[in-house]
Amino acid sequence: MSAIDHLFRKLRAEGRKALIPFVTAADPDLEFTAAVLAELVARGSPLCELGIPYSDPIADGPVIQASYTRALAKKVKLAEIFRMLSAVTPTLAAPVVTMVSYAIIRRHGPPQYVADAQAAGVAGLIVPDLPVEESLALTELCRAAELSLIQLVTPTTPRDRALRIIQSSSGFLYYVAVVGITGERQELPPALLDNVGWLREQSDLPICIGFGISLPEHVRQLAPVADGLIVGSAIVRRIADTAARPRHDVLQEVGDYVQSLIDAL
Amino acid sequence: MAPPTQLPDSAGRFGHFGGRYVPETLTAALDQLVEQYQQAQADAKFAQQLQTLLRDFVGRPSPLYFAERLTQQCGGAKIYLKREDLNHTGAHKINNTLGQALLTLRMGKSRVIAETGAGQHGVATATACARFGLPCVVYMGAEDVRRQAPNVFNMKLMGAEVRPVESGSRTLRDAINEAMRDWMASVDTTHYIIGSVVGPHPFPMIVRDFQSVIGRETLQQCQTELGRLPDVVVACVGGGSNAAGMFYPLIDHAEIELVGVEAGGRSDAAGDHAAPLCHGEPGILHGSYSYVMQDEDGQTSDVHSISAGLDYPGVGPEHSYWKETGRVQYTECGDADALRAFDTLAKTEGILAAIETCHAVHNAMQIASRRSADQVVVVCLSGRGDKDAAEVARLRGEKG
């Protein structure tokens, strides 16, 4: 069992839901990333998602793309990100999962990537460009290392396929709220609650919803049907101008924002 | 292992290259495309419709032309040009866009998106969409919008919307990223007509198949007009669609040497060329596993070529397979040599070829000059060069 399995078991026993913030590693630098992770956990996030910058992210909207571009412009390397995580994860009262393109994993070799992630204290992987058909080998490696491999189901996924994805996923199931890329939306699709409700009937695996979520009313609407809600672009946008402002102010603003969502759970 | 002409396998693999590395959102649409394409292949009416379009709308078959004065100048093997530049819209790209436009209609989709580098695929997509009354959006890197202004205007004339892409290196790779992102949100109603043998399965197979008319005609023309097969066949390789279409029907003719020419750019140094088969390593880009220019972390590297159509860090997975099996020899041609070939072909044959194509012309001239006069070298003359005239003039102006 991974740290994520333990976490959701505990949250369910306590009747609590998770607000899962996403931040981009090394935006604007790794020192800030370490500080923002600490801030997010201090505000009550029980799980954090860390985006590994990638040069060609297909599933990401302009806000997260721009954050990846900023991080890569400073030539940050995966080894440096893992080094930062090795120092930070033992101090955090919450597990960290990485969102990482399979291009990066494949380049390092899946066994090496999994070993390095495990050594850095990472609890799980979300690989947005690795469909279930291609994920068999990585699933085995993650299972052996007690890392969760979190798979995604989307509104375009046929139901028989969704069942296969649930079988293969561990830690939680990531339900993508919208047909499209990451980024804040005012309105979420009306069919969302029904689709998640159907998935719930199929499996006990915790379900977390992401893509498009940014407002307290989204949180109020979705928390009853989900184990967790993932918020990315709305946070990354608040970090985007860190270079031009005192860091303390940015941390405060991000913390207050995430707090407002947690309060809406 | 299956013989080369029966690849890819059901997972979209050519050997261990290819596959499908895309967000889950796109998987259902790709599965639908596989299914509809298989049905179309089994449908005689589909083949008939496409064949009629290729004959009456595109002007196929394209001639196999003996380049007499170019041959004299090289002083070796006879050089023949497969004149894809004489197709409607001036390049091989129309072979694929008409086929995929028919698939779009078959799938009941009502909107088309495409990416373009040099603009030839954008023009060919805009043309096919105008022909069938489909709304069309073309993503084009902002740098390429500048380099290939005539094609941008042509696309607009045919009713397409051209969206300049300002992210990343502002070239073909970024245009593909943006087209994929559009498709992520529009996949229920939109077909993505990808322009090369790249991307997730089944695109490398579908584009290759639609382009294979080039190689099939070449084989037939060689047999009927020359009474023999060619000794060497040369094509330029960016993503690799004209080369795949030319090579695929020839693959099982082991006696024909096949040469793919990548963009050698300014130098062999990283970032100075766009030649992943010559200098890259296998990795993932745009949904498939193939040779790519990337760093030790898997981040795609910036590349350079004088030609917008070859300025791409990846290559189709089947080319990687042909490289690995040794069936095709991949080499490169630099910016300066391509420009010289542009000049030479214009002055000896009265043909302005696309700067992409001139990479193949240069290497074909070198090969021909080393061979005896009884040998035959065929070059895929993939596109016409009017679009490049202004850029060539600008480059000369800069050099004084």
XYZ file of C-alpha atoms in Angstrom:
665
model
C 0.000 0.000 0.000
C 1.177 3.479 -0.797
C 0.973 6.547 1.408
C -1.978 7.636 -0.752
C -3.942 4.480 0.037
C -3.381 5.108 3.748
C -4.383 8.737 3.379
C -7.738 8.081 1.726
C -8.528 5.274 4.158
C -7.985 7.742 6.988
C -9.928 10.568 5.322
C -12.873 8.291 4.651
C -12.860 7.048 8.236
C -12.972 10.657 9.401
C -15.569 11.668 6.808
C -13.217 14.236 5.267
C -12.488 15.280 1.698
C -9.157 16.311 0.195
C -8.375 19.592 -1.481
C -5.364 18.728 -3.651
C -3.351 21.698 -4.886
C -1.150 21.482 -7.971
C 2.010 23.526 -8.324
C 4.721 23.438 -10.964
C 8.182 22.401 -9.783
C 10.824 25.128 -10.077
C 8.385 27.928 -10.901
C 10.061 30.285 -10.359
C 12.717 28.172 -8.583
C 13.003 25.093 -6.366
C 13.415 27.091 -3.163
C 10.009 28.642 -3.736
C 8.483 25.265 -4.622
C 9.657 23.852 -1.290
C 8.183 26.859 0.508
C 4.847 26.711 -1.292
C 4.469 22.969 -0.595
C 5.036 23.657 3.106
C 2.495 26.493 3.013
C -0.143 24.364 1.252
C 0.213 21.545 3.766
C 0.157 23.980 6.688
C -3.167 25.309 5.344
C -4.669 21.830 5.442
C -3.976 20.174 2.073
C -3.622 16.455 2.827
C -2.014 15.678 -0.558
C -0.076 17.808 -3.058
C 0.448 17.354 -6.776
C 3.721 18.548 -8.236
C 3.980 19.158 -11.971
C 7.291 18.152 -13.535
C 7.919 20.774 -16.240
C 7.731 19.376 -19.775
C 8.473 21.081 -23.062
C 5.404 19.837 -24.983
C 2.442 19.380 -22.631
C -0.595 18.469 -24.750
C -3.160 18.330 -21.937
C -2.291 21.694 -20.411
C -3.788 25.109 -20.960
C -1.875 28.383 -21.282
C -1.356 28.958 -17.527
C 0.393 25.658 -16.793
C 2.188 25.693 -20.155
C 3.639 29.088 -19.284
C 4.759 27.837 -15.865
C 6.583 24.911 -17.527
C 8.213 27.293 -19.973
C 9.382 29.553 -17.122
C 10.842 26.600 -15.206
C 12.579 25.112 -18.236
C 13.970 28.490 -19.265
C 16.093 28.223 -16.116
C 17.295 24.785 -17.239
C 15.980 22.937 -14.212
C 16.808 19.213 -14.330
C 14.789 16.292 -13.007
C 17.639 15.326 -10.653
C 17.445 18.753 -9.007
C 13.679 18.429 -8.551
C 14.124 15.026 -6.899
C 16.918 16.425 -4.707
C 14.571 19.172 -3.484
C 11.832 16.586 -2.845
C 14.246 14.353 -0.897
C 14.839 17.242 1.478
C 11.215 18.382 1.674
C 9.034 15.255 1.727
C 10.251 14.042 5.168
C 9.161 17.404 6.638
C 5.687 17.425 5.054
C 2.662 15.958 6.811
C 1.174 15.114 3.387
C 2.229 12.859 0.515
C 3.312 14.303 -2.828
C 2.404 12.910 -6.255
C 4.151 13.978 -9.431
C 2.347 14.804 -12.677
C 4.903 13.806 -15.287
C 4.926 13.230 -19.022
C 5.824 9.748 -20.191
C 8.396 11.399 -22.480
C 10.432 12.140 -19.338
C 9.895 8.709 -17.779
C 10.766 6.926 -21.024
C 13.924 8.945 -21.460
C 15.214 8.016 -17.997
C 13.878 4.484 -18.289
C 10.800 3.527 -16.243
C 12.762 1.475 -13.629
C 15.177 4.368 -13.041
C 12.387 6.935 -12.824
C 10.411 4.862 -10.331
C 13.514 4.214 -8.212
C 14.443 7.907 -8.184
C 10.883 8.971 -7.375
C 10.709 6.471 -4.533
C 14.058 7.610 -3.146
C 12.815 11.212 -3.224
C 9.803 10.304 -1.092
C 7.251 10.625 -3.900
C 4.049 8.700 -3.143
C 2.578 8.380 -6.612
C 2.652 9.232 -10.296
C 0.091 10.746 -12.629
C 1.198 10.248 -16.227
C -1.280 12.163 -18.387
C -0.019 10.881 -21.748
C 0.192 7.170 -20.873
C -3.024 5.374 -21.827
C -3.959 2.235 -19.942
C -2.841 -0.012 -22.853
C 0.710 1.298 -22.585
C 0.906 1.335 -18.804
C 1.324 -2.332 -17.907
C 5.078 -2.276 -17.266
C 4.929 0.953 -15.271
C 2.024 -0.409 -13.216
C 4.146 -3.394 -12.162
C 7.148 -1.222 -11.325
C 5.025 1.143 -9.236
C 3.335 -1.717 -7.395
C 6.703 -3.214 -6.463
C 7.901 0.191 -5.214
C 4.645 0.874 -3.325
C 3.955 3.939 -5.425
C 0.468 4.700 -6.677
C -0.015 4.941 -10.429
C -3.030 7.194 -10.739
C -4.941 6.760 -14.003
C -7.362 9.168 -15.620
C -10.923 8.740 -16.848
C -12.479 11.488 -18.950
C -15.968 12.342 -20.227
C -14.976 10.814 -23.603
C -13.966 7.467 -22.053
C -16.446 4.702 -22.965
C -17.789 2.903 -19.906
C -16.230 -0.497 -20.650
C -12.899 1.217 -21.004
C -13.433 3.157 -17.766
C -13.826 -0.178 -15.968
C -10.447 -1.342 -17.299
C -8.830 1.913 -16.220
C -10.262 1.590 -12.708
C -8.799 -1.934 -12.490
C -5.388 -0.629 -13.426
C -5.398 2.542 -11.289
C -4.103 2.721 -7.740
C -4.167 5.380 -5.006
C -7.144 7.126 -6.537
C -8.896 7.548 -9.863
C -8.431 10.951 -11.486
C -11.691 12.019 -13.101
C -11.182 14.778 -15.672
C -14.131 17.152 -15.308
C -14.111 18.605 -18.806
C -13.440 17.625 -22.400
C -10.387 19.768 -22.941
C -7.175 21.049 -21.447
C -6.389 22.282 -17.939
C -7.500 25.773 -16.990
C -10.078 27.617 -14.905
C -13.731 27.390 -16.009
C -16.710 29.362 -14.729
C -19.132 26.475 -15.301
C -18.551 22.743 -15.145
C -20.455 20.261 -17.352
C -23.905 19.286 -16.049
C -23.245 15.555 -16.654
C -20.259 15.593 -14.280
C -22.138 14.532 -11.141
C -23.846 11.634 -12.919
C -20.617 10.405 -14.501
C -18.770 10.400 -11.190
C -21.774 8.823 -9.513
C -21.653 5.944 -11.998
C -17.909 5.437 -11.387
C -18.537 5.325 -7.626
C -20.939 2.462 -8.105
C -18.266 0.467 -9.945
C -15.447 0.594 -7.429
C -14.305 1.553 -3.955
C -11.238 3.282 -5.357
C -11.188 6.909 -4.176
C -12.135 9.372 -6.922
C -10.649 12.833 -7.222
C -11.882 15.367 -9.779
C -9.656 17.830 -11.600
C -9.514 20.213 -14.614
C -11.455 23.462 -14.535
C -12.045 23.645 -10.776
C -11.243 27.030 -9.256
C -14.224 28.473 -7.354
C -15.562 27.717 -3.867
C -18.952 26.981 -5.476
C -17.306 24.265 -7.622
C -15.945 22.782 -4.410
C -19.328 22.898 -2.690
C -20.982 21.303 -5.711
C -18.460 18.468 -6.222
C -17.209 17.609 -2.725
C -20.241 15.434 -1.906
C -19.530 13.022 -4.797
C -15.699 12.993 -4.686
C -12.927 12.001 -2.294
C -10.832 14.904 -3.432
C -10.710 17.904 -5.729
C -7.638 18.989 -7.651
C -6.952 22.664 -8.318
C -4.067 23.680 -10.568
C -4.249 26.625 -12.926
C -5.896 28.938 -10.371
C -2.913 28.387 -8.062
C -0.225 28.463 -10.745
C -1.679 31.757 -12.033
C -1.184 33.287 -8.591
C 2.440 32.165 -8.593
C 3.146 33.424 -12.129
C 4.382 36.877 -11.128
C 6.478 35.773 -8.161
C 9.569 37.372 -9.676
C 7.933 40.805 -9.426
C 6.575 40.576 -5.860
C 7.778 39.775 -2.361
C 7.663 35.974 -2.004
C 5.982 36.178 1.337
C 3.043 37.989 -0.265
C 2.676 35.308 -2.944
C 2.774 32.494 -0.370
C 0.171 34.329 1.704
C -2.123 34.847 -1.289
C -1.825 31.221 -2.453
C -2.370 30.001 1.100
C -5.447 32.207 1.586
C -6.891 31.058 -1.728
C -6.422 27.360 -0.963
C -7.807 27.964 2.528
C -10.958 29.454 0.991
C -11.439 26.279 -1.058
C -10.776 24.018 1.921
C -13.364 25.972 3.889
C -15.902 25.228 1.140
C -15.374 21.437 1.348
C 8.074 -10.336 -36.918
C 5.567 -9.260 -39.583
C 7.004 -8.284 -42.962
C 7.505 -4.526 -43.259
C 4.514 -3.941 -45.478
C 2.146 -5.397 -42.868
C 3.117 -2.963 -40.155
C 2.032 -1.374 -37.901
C 0.635 -4.020 -35.556
C -2.678 -3.512 -33.759
C -0.988 -1.350 -31.113
C 0.339 0.947 -33.822
C 3.916 -0.304 -33.557
C 6.573 -0.504 -36.224
C 9.024 -2.771 -34.421
C 9.200 -1.029 -31.063
C 8.536 2.430 -32.533
C 5.185 4.192 -32.737
C 2.363 3.458 -30.304
C 0.031 5.937 -28.745
C 1.117 8.288 -25.955
C -1.711 10.791 -25.677
C -4.138 12.017 -23.046
C -7.068 9.709 -22.341
C -9.448 12.346 -23.738
C -8.237 11.575 -27.273
C -8.260 7.790 -27.041
C -11.883 7.263 -28.043
C -11.462 9.454 -31.125
C -8.316 7.576 -32.166
C -10.117 4.253 -31.721
C -12.985 5.585 -33.817
C -10.521 6.657 -36.497
C -8.952 3.179 -36.596
C -12.365 1.581 -36.986
C -13.654 4.008 -39.616
C -10.425 3.800 -41.577
C -10.610 -0.006 -41.658
C -14.188 0.206 -42.903
C -13.223 2.769 -45.531
C -10.405 0.530 -46.751
C -12.879 -2.289 -47.243
C -15.306 -0.014 -49.090
C -14.801 0.027 -52.874
C -16.823 3.238 -53.117
C -14.396 5.051 -50.834
C -11.432 4.009 -52.971
C -13.302 5.010 -56.130
C -14.219 8.413 -54.723
C -10.637 9.115 -53.672
C -9.222 7.911 -56.972
C -11.560 10.163 -58.938
C -10.590 13.141 -56.814
C -6.897 12.392 -57.244
C -7.323 12.233 -61.018
C -9.720 15.122 -61.692
C -9.056 17.492 -58.797
C -5.357 16.886 -58.081
C -4.270 15.970 -61.612
C -2.747 12.580 -60.879
C -0.804 10.650 -61.916
C 2.044 13.104 -61.494
C 4.703 12.733 -64.197
C 8.006 10.946 -63.795
C 10.203 13.448 -65.575
C 13.693 12.901 -66.960
C 15.859 15.809 -65.771
C 18.128 15.800 -68.792
C 20.242 18.905 -68.189
C 20.577 18.185 -64.465
C 21.750 14.691 -65.394
C 24.309 16.163 -67.836
C 25.579 18.566 -65.209
C 26.075 15.772 -62.654
C 27.681 13.536 -65.278
C 26.526 10.211 -63.901
C 23.301 8.313 -63.405
C 20.074 9.468 -65.019
C 18.023 11.638 -62.652
C 14.247 11.393 -62.787
C 11.926 13.681 -60.857
C 8.618 12.446 -59.488
C 6.695 15.664 -60.023
C 4.528 16.036 -56.914
C 5.067 19.775 -57.365
C 2.646 19.600 -60.313
C -0.226 18.460 -58.095
C -3.018 20.914 -57.386
C -1.776 23.138 -54.514
C 1.807 22.419 -55.524
C 2.880 19.581 -53.230
C 2.254 15.996 -52.196
C 0.259 17.126 -49.146
C -3.061 17.114 -51.031
C -2.896 13.299 -51.411
C -3.378 12.962 -47.676
C -5.778 15.823 -46.993
C -8.353 14.637 -49.517
C -8.273 11.134 -48.044
C -8.639 12.448 -44.517
C -11.363 14.901 -45.538
C -13.353 11.937 -46.879
C -12.755 10.172 -43.551
C -13.986 13.301 -41.742
C -17.263 13.153 -43.647
C -17.518 9.421 -43.073
C -17.142 9.909 -39.309
C -19.882 12.542 -39.366
C -17.559 15.227 -38.036
C -18.275 18.793 -39.037
C -15.033 20.700 -38.418
C -11.369 20.223 -39.338
C -8.179 21.401 -37.674
C -4.624 21.062 -38.939
C -1.087 22.169 -38.192
C 1.309 23.427 -40.789
C 5.002 24.216 -41.025
C 5.837 25.430 -44.506
C 2.163 26.012 -45.112
C 1.837 23.346 -47.815
C -0.175 21.051 -45.577
C -2.230 24.020 -44.379
C -3.023 24.989 -47.964
C -3.824 21.388 -48.893
C -6.130 21.051 -45.873
C -7.820 24.384 -46.580
C -8.303 23.238 -50.171
C -9.844 19.889 -49.246
C -12.094 21.614 -46.697
C -13.237 24.213 -49.241
C -13.972 21.390 -51.676
C -16.232 19.663 -49.115
C -17.594 22.727 -47.306
C -15.913 21.931 -43.986
C -14.893 24.755 -41.617
C -11.118 24.657 -41.169
C -8.695 26.088 -38.600
C -4.955 25.869 -39.300
C -2.377 26.301 -36.532
C 0.928 27.710 -37.748
C 3.981 28.796 -35.788
C 4.329 32.569 -35.762
C 7.875 32.271 -37.148
C 6.530 30.178 -40.037
C 3.702 32.665 -40.671
C 6.472 35.150 -41.347
C 8.631 32.781 -43.442
C 5.756 31.486 -45.562
C 3.486 34.499 -46.012
C 2.189 33.544 -49.511
C 0.775 30.281 -48.187
C -0.938 32.059 -45.292
C -2.819 34.246 -47.752
C -3.745 31.246 -49.902
C -5.247 29.469 -46.903
C -7.333 32.516 -46.043
C -8.516 32.804 -49.648
C -9.964 29.317 -49.337
C -11.853 30.224 -46.204
C -9.550 28.724 -43.573
C -8.760 30.520 -40.353
C -4.998 30.669 -39.687
C -4.079 30.876 -35.999
C -0.465 31.932 -35.379
C 1.133 30.016 -32.486
C 3.318 32.127 -30.227
C 4.390 29.441 -27.750
C 7.742 27.635 -27.620
C 9.897 27.874 -30.731
C 6.917 29.219 -32.742
C 7.395 26.576 -35.439
C 5.861 23.285 -36.581
C 6.311 21.461 -33.268
C 4.372 24.142 -31.411
C 1.701 24.202 -34.118
C 1.155 20.460 -33.537
C 0.912 21.064 -29.771
C -1.764 23.723 -30.306
C -3.715 21.599 -32.774
C -3.695 18.712 -30.271
C -4.928 21.061 -27.518
C -7.740 22.299 -29.751
C -8.611 18.657 -30.456
C -8.660 17.884 -26.703
C -11.634 20.258 -26.392
C -13.330 19.675 -29.753
C -12.834 15.976 -30.316
C -16.548 15.127 -30.449
C -17.164 17.235 -33.553
C -13.714 17.826 -35.048
C -11.234 15.746 -37.017
C -7.550 16.578 -36.797
C -5.988 16.197 -40.254
C -2.374 15.716 -39.285
C 0.019 16.476 -42.126
C 2.805 13.986 -41.693
C 3.475 10.377 -40.729
C 3.830 11.438 -37.086
C 1.587 11.508 -34.028
C -0.271 8.730 -32.240
C -1.558 5.577 -33.953
C -3.293 5.423 -36.433
C -2.017 8.683 -37.973
C 1.413 7.426 -39.127
C -0.303 4.523 -40.912
C -3.150 6.542 -42.451
C -0.934 9.339 -43.763
C 1.542 6.816 -45.162
C -1.229 4.921 -46.913
C -2.721 8.038 -48.508
C 0.751 9.170 -49.618
C 1.659 5.742 -50.998
C 0.129 6.719 -54.314
C 3.519 8.409 -54.939
C 5.492 5.184 -54.683
C 2.889 3.071 -56.484
C 2.844 5.418 -59.464
C 6.643 5.633 -59.465
C 6.947 1.846 -59.603
C 4.482 1.625 -62.447
C 6.045 4.515 -64.382
C 9.508 3.049 -64.021
C 8.290 -0.272 -65.332
C 6.256 1.101 -68.257
C 8.424 4.102 -69.250
C 11.919 2.858 -68.383
C 11.280 -0.856 -68.493
C 13.140 -1.312 -65.254
C 13.170 -0.433 -61.561
C 15.205 2.532 -60.295
C 18.550 1.895 -58.595
C 18.196 4.639 -56.002
C 15.199 6.612 -54.753
C 15.744 9.784 -52.738
C 13.279 11.850 -50.685
C 13.546 14.582 -48.057
C 12.469 13.793 -44.493
C 11.023 16.241 -41.987
C 8.168 14.365 -40.366
C 8.617 12.132 -43.384
C 5.318 11.967 -45.293
C 6.535 12.277 -48.869
C 9.388 9.886 -48.114
C 7.055 7.350 -46.470
C 4.642 7.576 -49.394
C 7.465 7.099 -51.874
C 9.330 4.359 -49.969
C 6.516 2.208 -48.619
C 5.504 0.567 -51.943
C 9.212 -0.001 -52.715
C 10.193 -1.516 -49.386
C 9.839 -5.123 -50.516
C 11.938 -4.449 -53.665
C 15.172 -5.050 -51.814
C 17.294 -4.192 -54.865
C 16.208 -0.523 -54.773
C 18.353 1.667 -52.542
C 16.250 4.098 -50.521
C 17.755 7.325 -49.191
C 16.032 9.754 -46.816
C 17.556 13.226 -46.481
C 17.092 15.174 -43.265
C 17.739 18.877 -42.669
C 21.400 19.318 -41.757
C 20.878 23.019 -40.994
C 23.934 25.126 -40.183
C 26.099 22.471 -38.529
C 26.156 19.169 -36.625
C 25.924 21.005 -33.299
C 22.778 20.488 -31.208
C 20.199 23.131 -32.098
C 21.773 23.839 -35.483
C 19.977 21.127 -37.457
C 16.713 19.159 -37.625
C 18.055 15.665 -38.242
C 16.842 13.297 -35.486
C 17.530 10.118 -37.470
C 21.133 11.232 -38.015
C 21.834 12.791 -34.615
C 18.958 12.048 -32.215
C 17.905 9.165 -30.016
C 14.606 7.345 -29.516
C 12.105 9.126 -27.309
C 8.518 10.316 -27.173
C 7.130 13.348 -28.927
C 3.590 14.110 -30.113
C 2.201 10.756 -29.102
C 4.659 8.276 -30.556
C 7.995 6.680 -29.779
C 10.529 7.502 -32.471
C 13.856 9.215 -33.032
C 13.752 12.744 -31.633
C 16.042 15.573 -30.655
C 15.724 15.811 -26.882
C 17.900 16.412 -23.843
C 18.852 13.891 -21.139
C 15.575 14.614 -19.309
C 13.333 13.978 -22.312
C 12.694 17.676 -22.995
C 12.370 18.335 -26.710
C 15.278 20.347 -28.092
C 15.008 23.343 -30.357
C 16.054 22.582 -33.911
C 16.938 24.634 -36.947
C 16.403 24.339 -40.668
C 16.229 26.916 -43.401
C 13.046 25.151 -44.496
C 9.941 25.566 -42.393
C 8.683 22.148 -43.491
C 11.710 20.250 -42.175
C 12.126 22.344 -39.026
C 10.833 19.596 -36.727
C 12.608 17.747 -33.878
C 10.851 14.418 -34.455
C 10.211 12.009 -37.316
C 7.623 9.384 -38.180
C 8.011 6.101 -36.271
C 8.137 3.997 -39.433
C 11.265 5.880 -40.514
C 12.845 4.972 -37.176
C 11.947 1.367 -37.896
C 13.427 1.541 -41.407
C 16.574 3.120 -39.983
C 16.904 0.402 -37.376
C 16.328 -2.417 -39.860
C 18.743 -0.755 -42.283
C 16.214 -0.811 -45.125
C 16.492 2.953 -45.672
C 19.686 4.942 -45.414
C 19.218 8.309 -43.728
C 21.561 11.180 -44.350
C 21.409 14.962 -44.224
C 21.847 18.081 -46.326
C 22.744 21.483 -44.900
C 21.025 24.838 -45.481
C 23.679 26.094 -47.891
C 23.683 22.953 -50.036
C 19.881 22.995 -50.220
C 19.998 26.613 -51.417
C 22.578 25.671 -54.059
C 20.346 22.848 -55.263
C 17.422 25.307 -55.407
C 19.514 27.454 -57.771
C 20.831 24.572 -59.832
C 17.426 23.042 -60.437
C 15.978 26.442 -61.369
C 18.751 27.168 -63.887
C 19.198 23.696 -65.410
C 15.592 22.512 -65.482
C 13.430 25.589 -65.114
C 11.891 24.193 -61.962
C 11.555 26.124 -58.716
C 11.389 23.380 -56.109
C 10.410 23.825 -52.481
C 13.435 24.394 -50.259
C 12.421 21.225 -48.354
C 12.579 19.227 -51.589
C 15.957 20.752 -52.497
C 17.546 18.828 -49.613
C 16.714 15.625 -51.505
C 17.751 17.148 -54.839
C 21.208 18.008 -53.508
C 21.905 14.503 -52.239
C 20.438 12.921 -55.368
C 22.843 15.009 -57.471
C 25.767 13.790 -55.378
C 24.634 10.176 -55.656
C 24.043 10.470 -59.424
C 27.475 11.987 -60.014
C 29.131 8.933 -58.421
C 27.169 6.412 -60.495
C 27.399 5.209 -64.063
C 25.135 6.472 -66.831
C 23.161 3.235 -66.994
C 21.838 3.738 -63.478
C 18.586 5.494 -62.539
C 18.090 7.810 -59.579
C 14.555 8.977 -58.781
C 13.968 12.030 -56.594
C 10.625 12.747 -55.014
C 10.114 16.354 -56.074
C 7.678 16.843 -53.222
C 6.707 20.493 -53.715
C 7.055 23.661 -55.720
C 9.186 26.559 -54.529
C 7.222 29.724 -55.299
C 6.477 30.020 -51.599
C 10.217 30.191 -50.882
C 11.245 32.789 -53.460
C 10.771 35.774 -51.133
C 12.601 34.079 -48.246
C 15.498 33.104 -50.511
C 15.726 36.721 -51.678
C 15.719 37.927 -48.074
C 18.508 35.507 -47.119
C 20.607 36.679 -50.059
C 19.992 40.281 -49.109
C 21.268 39.589 -45.606
C 24.368 37.952 -46.967
C 24.963 40.935 -49.230
